[in-house]
C-alpha positions as a Markdown table, in Angstrom:
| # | Residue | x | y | z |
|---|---|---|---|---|
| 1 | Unk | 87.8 | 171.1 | 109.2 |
| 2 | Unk | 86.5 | 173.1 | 106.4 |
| 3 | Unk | 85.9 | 171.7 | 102.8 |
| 4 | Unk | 89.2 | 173.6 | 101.5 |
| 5 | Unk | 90.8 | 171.7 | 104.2 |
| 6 | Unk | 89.8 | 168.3 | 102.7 |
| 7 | Unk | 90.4 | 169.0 | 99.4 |
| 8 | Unk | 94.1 | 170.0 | 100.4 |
| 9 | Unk | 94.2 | 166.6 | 101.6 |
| 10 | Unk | 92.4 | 164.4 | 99.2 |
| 11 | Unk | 95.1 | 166.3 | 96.9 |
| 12 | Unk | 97.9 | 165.2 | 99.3 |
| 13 | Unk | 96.6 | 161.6 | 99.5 |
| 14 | Unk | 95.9 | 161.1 | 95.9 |
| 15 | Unk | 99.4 | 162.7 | 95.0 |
| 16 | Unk | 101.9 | 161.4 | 97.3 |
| 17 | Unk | 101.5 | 157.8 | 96.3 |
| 18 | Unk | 101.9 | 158.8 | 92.7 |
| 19 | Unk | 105.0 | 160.5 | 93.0 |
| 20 | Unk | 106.5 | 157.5 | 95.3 |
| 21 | Unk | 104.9 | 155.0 | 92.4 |
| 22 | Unk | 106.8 | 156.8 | 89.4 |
| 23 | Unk | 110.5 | 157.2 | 91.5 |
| 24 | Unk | 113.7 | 158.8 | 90.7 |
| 25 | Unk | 114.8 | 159.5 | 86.9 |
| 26 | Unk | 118.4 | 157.9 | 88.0 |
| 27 | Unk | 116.4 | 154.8 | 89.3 |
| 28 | Unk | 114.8 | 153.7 | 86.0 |
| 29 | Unk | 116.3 | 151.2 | 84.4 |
| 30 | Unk | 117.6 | 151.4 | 81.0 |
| 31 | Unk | 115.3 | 148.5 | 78.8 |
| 32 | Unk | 118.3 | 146.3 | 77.1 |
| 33 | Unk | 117.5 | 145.3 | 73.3 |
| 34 | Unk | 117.7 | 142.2 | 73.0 |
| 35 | Unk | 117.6 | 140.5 | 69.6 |
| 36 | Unk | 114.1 | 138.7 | 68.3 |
| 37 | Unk | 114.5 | 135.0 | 68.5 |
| 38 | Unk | 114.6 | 133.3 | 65.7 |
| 39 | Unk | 111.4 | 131.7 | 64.4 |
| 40 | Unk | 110.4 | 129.1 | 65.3 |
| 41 | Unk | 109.4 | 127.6 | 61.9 |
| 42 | Unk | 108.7 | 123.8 | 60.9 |
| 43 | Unk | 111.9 | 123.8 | 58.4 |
| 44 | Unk | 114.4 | 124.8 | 61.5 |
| 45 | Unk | 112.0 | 122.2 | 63.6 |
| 46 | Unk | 112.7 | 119.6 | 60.9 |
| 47 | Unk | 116.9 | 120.7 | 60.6 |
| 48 | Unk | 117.5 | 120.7 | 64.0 |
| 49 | Unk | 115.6 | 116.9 | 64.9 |
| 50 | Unk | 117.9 | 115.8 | 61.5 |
| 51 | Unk | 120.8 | 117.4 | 63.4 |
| 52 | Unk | 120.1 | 115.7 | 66.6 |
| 53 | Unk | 119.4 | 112.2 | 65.1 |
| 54 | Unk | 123.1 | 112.5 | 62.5 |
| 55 | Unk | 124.4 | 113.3 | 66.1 |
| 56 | Unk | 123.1 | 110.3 | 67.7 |
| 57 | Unk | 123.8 | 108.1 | 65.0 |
| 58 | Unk | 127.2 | 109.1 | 64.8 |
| 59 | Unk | 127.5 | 108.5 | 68.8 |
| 60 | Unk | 126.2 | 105.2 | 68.2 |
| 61 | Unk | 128.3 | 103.7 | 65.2 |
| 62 | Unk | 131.5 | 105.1 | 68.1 |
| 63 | Unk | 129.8 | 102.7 | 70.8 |
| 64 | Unk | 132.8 | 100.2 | 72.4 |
| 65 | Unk | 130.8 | 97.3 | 73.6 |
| 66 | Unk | 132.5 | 94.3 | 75.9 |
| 67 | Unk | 131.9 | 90.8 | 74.7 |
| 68 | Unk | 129.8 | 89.7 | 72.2 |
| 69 | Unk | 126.7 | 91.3 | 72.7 |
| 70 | Unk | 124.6 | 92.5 | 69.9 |
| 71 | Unk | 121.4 | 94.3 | 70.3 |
| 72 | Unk | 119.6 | 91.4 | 68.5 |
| 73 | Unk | 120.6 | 88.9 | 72.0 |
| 74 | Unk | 116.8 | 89.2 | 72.9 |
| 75 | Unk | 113.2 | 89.3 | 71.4 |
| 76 | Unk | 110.0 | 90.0 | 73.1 |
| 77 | Unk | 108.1 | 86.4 | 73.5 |
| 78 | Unk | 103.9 | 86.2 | 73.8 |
| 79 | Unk | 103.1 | 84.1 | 77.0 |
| 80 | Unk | 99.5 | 82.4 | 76.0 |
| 81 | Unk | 98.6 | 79.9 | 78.3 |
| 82 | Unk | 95.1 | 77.8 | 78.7 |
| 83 | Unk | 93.4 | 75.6 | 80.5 |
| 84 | Unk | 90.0 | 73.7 | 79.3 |
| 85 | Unk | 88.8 | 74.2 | 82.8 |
| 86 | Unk | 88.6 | 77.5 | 85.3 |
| 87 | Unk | 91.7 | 77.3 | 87.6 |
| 88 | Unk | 91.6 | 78.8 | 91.0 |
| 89 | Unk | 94.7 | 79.8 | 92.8 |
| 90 | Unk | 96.8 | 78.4 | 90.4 |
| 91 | Unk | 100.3 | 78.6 | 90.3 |
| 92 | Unk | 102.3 | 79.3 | 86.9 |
| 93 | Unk | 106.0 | 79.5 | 86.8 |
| 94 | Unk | 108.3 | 80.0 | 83.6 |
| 95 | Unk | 111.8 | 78.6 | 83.4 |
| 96 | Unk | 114.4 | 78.9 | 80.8 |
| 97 | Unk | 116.6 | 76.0 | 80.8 |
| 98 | Unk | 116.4 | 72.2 | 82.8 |
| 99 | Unk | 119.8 | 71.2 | 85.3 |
| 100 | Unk | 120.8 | 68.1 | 83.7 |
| 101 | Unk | 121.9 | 66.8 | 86.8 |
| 102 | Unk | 119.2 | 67.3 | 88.8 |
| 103 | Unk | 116.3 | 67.3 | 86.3 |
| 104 | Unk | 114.8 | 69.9 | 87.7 |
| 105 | Unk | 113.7 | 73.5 | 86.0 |
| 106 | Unk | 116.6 | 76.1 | 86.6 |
| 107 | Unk | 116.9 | 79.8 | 85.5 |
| 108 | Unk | 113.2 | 81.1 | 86.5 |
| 109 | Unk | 111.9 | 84.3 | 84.4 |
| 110 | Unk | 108.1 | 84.8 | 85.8 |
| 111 | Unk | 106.0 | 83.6 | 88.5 |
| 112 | Unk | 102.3 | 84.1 | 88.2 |
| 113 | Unk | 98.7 | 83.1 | 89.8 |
| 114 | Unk | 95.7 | 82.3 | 87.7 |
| 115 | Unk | 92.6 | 83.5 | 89.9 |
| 116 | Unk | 89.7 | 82.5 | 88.6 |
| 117 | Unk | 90.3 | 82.1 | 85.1 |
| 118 | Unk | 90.8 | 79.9 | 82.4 |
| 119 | Unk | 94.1 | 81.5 | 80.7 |
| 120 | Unk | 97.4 | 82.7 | 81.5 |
| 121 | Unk | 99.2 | 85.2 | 79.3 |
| 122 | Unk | 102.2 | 87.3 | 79.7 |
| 123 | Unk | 105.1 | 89.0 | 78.2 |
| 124 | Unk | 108.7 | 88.2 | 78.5 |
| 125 | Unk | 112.1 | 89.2 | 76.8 |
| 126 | Unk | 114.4 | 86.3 | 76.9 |
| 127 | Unk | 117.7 | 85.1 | 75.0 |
| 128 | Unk | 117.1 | 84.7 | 71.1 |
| 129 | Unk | 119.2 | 81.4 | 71.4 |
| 130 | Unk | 116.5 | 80.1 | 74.0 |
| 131 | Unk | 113.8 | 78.2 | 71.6 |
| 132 | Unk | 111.6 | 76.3 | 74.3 |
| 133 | Unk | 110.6 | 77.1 | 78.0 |
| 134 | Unk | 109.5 | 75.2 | 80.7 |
| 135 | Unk | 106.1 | 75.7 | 82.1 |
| 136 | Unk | 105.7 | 74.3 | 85.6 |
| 137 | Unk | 102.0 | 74.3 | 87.4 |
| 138 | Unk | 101.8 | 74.7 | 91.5 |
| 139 | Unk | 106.3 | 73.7 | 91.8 |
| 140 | Unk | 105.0 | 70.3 | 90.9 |
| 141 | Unk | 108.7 | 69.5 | 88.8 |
| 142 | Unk | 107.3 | 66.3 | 87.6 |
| 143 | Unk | 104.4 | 68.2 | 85.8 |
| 144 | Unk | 106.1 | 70.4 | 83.8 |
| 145 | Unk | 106.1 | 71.2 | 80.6 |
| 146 | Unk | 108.3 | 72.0 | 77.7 |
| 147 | Unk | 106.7 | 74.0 | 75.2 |
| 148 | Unk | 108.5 | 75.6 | 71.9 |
| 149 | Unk | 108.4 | 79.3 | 70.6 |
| 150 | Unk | 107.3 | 79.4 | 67.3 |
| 151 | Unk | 108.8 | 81.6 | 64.9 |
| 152 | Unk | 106.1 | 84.5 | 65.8 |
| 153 | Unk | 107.5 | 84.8 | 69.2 |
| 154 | Unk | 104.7 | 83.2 | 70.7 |
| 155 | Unk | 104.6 | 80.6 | 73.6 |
| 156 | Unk | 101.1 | 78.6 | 73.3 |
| 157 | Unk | 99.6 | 75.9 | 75.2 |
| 158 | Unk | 96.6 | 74.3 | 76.4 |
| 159 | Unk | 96.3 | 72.3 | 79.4 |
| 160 | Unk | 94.1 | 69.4 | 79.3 |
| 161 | Unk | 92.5 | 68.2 | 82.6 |
């Protein structure tokens, strides 16, 4: 081949894929105008959470609810536990009420194990009417004890060995 010959096709190769690339006039989609979004300011950020919470506050004042539950039925009570000497394997169990008839602990709202330490604490939700639990050590029933919530919501006691 001669150099005129290669030019021809350098031409050919260089042109070709530029006239596939750029297509048909009828193929060309037609660019839709769309409308600029509004902006996204931190008035309408502010309007439209104060939209959203009147809704939901509306919603809620509508609320149908069975019985006589009220949201204030339960409060978060503060589990603090010690013992004046290390405990190993130790079993902790939290009751809410005591069977009469049996005397035994009955409604059970956490089961724990102390390993290697010297306190137990935890976190529980319980009944706002309940104003004592029932701490028993290892299921030993005729160890247990019942120990108030003060008026923190806080469960404390210390174990003396």
């Amino acid at each position: 081949m001669t150099l005129s010959q290669y030019k021809w096709v350098l031409f050919l190769l260089i042109l070709v894929p530029l006239l596939y690339a750029c297509g048909d006039e009828e193929e060309q989609e037609v660019a839709k105008i769309q409308a600029a979004p509004p902006e996204n300011t931190m008035q309408n950020n502010i309007a439209e959470q104060n939209k959203i919470e009147q809704e939901a506050t509306n919603s809620l004042s509508s609320i149908t609810i069975a019985g006589n539950f009220a949201f204030a039925s339960q409060r978060m009570v503060s589990i603090d536990l010690h013992f004046s000497t290390m405990q190993f394997q130790e079993k902790i169990s939290i009751y809410s009420t005591i069977d009469t008839s049996a005397l035994t602990p009955v409604n059970l709202l956490e089961q724990g194990t102390i390993n290697q330490s010297n306190s137990y604490k935890s976190m529980l939700t319980v009944a706002t009417a309940i104003n004592a639990l029932i701490v028993v050590r290892n299921d030993d029933f005729s160890t247990l004890v019942t120990v108030k919530i003060n008026n923190h919501d806080l469960l404390t006691h210390t174990f003396q060995e």
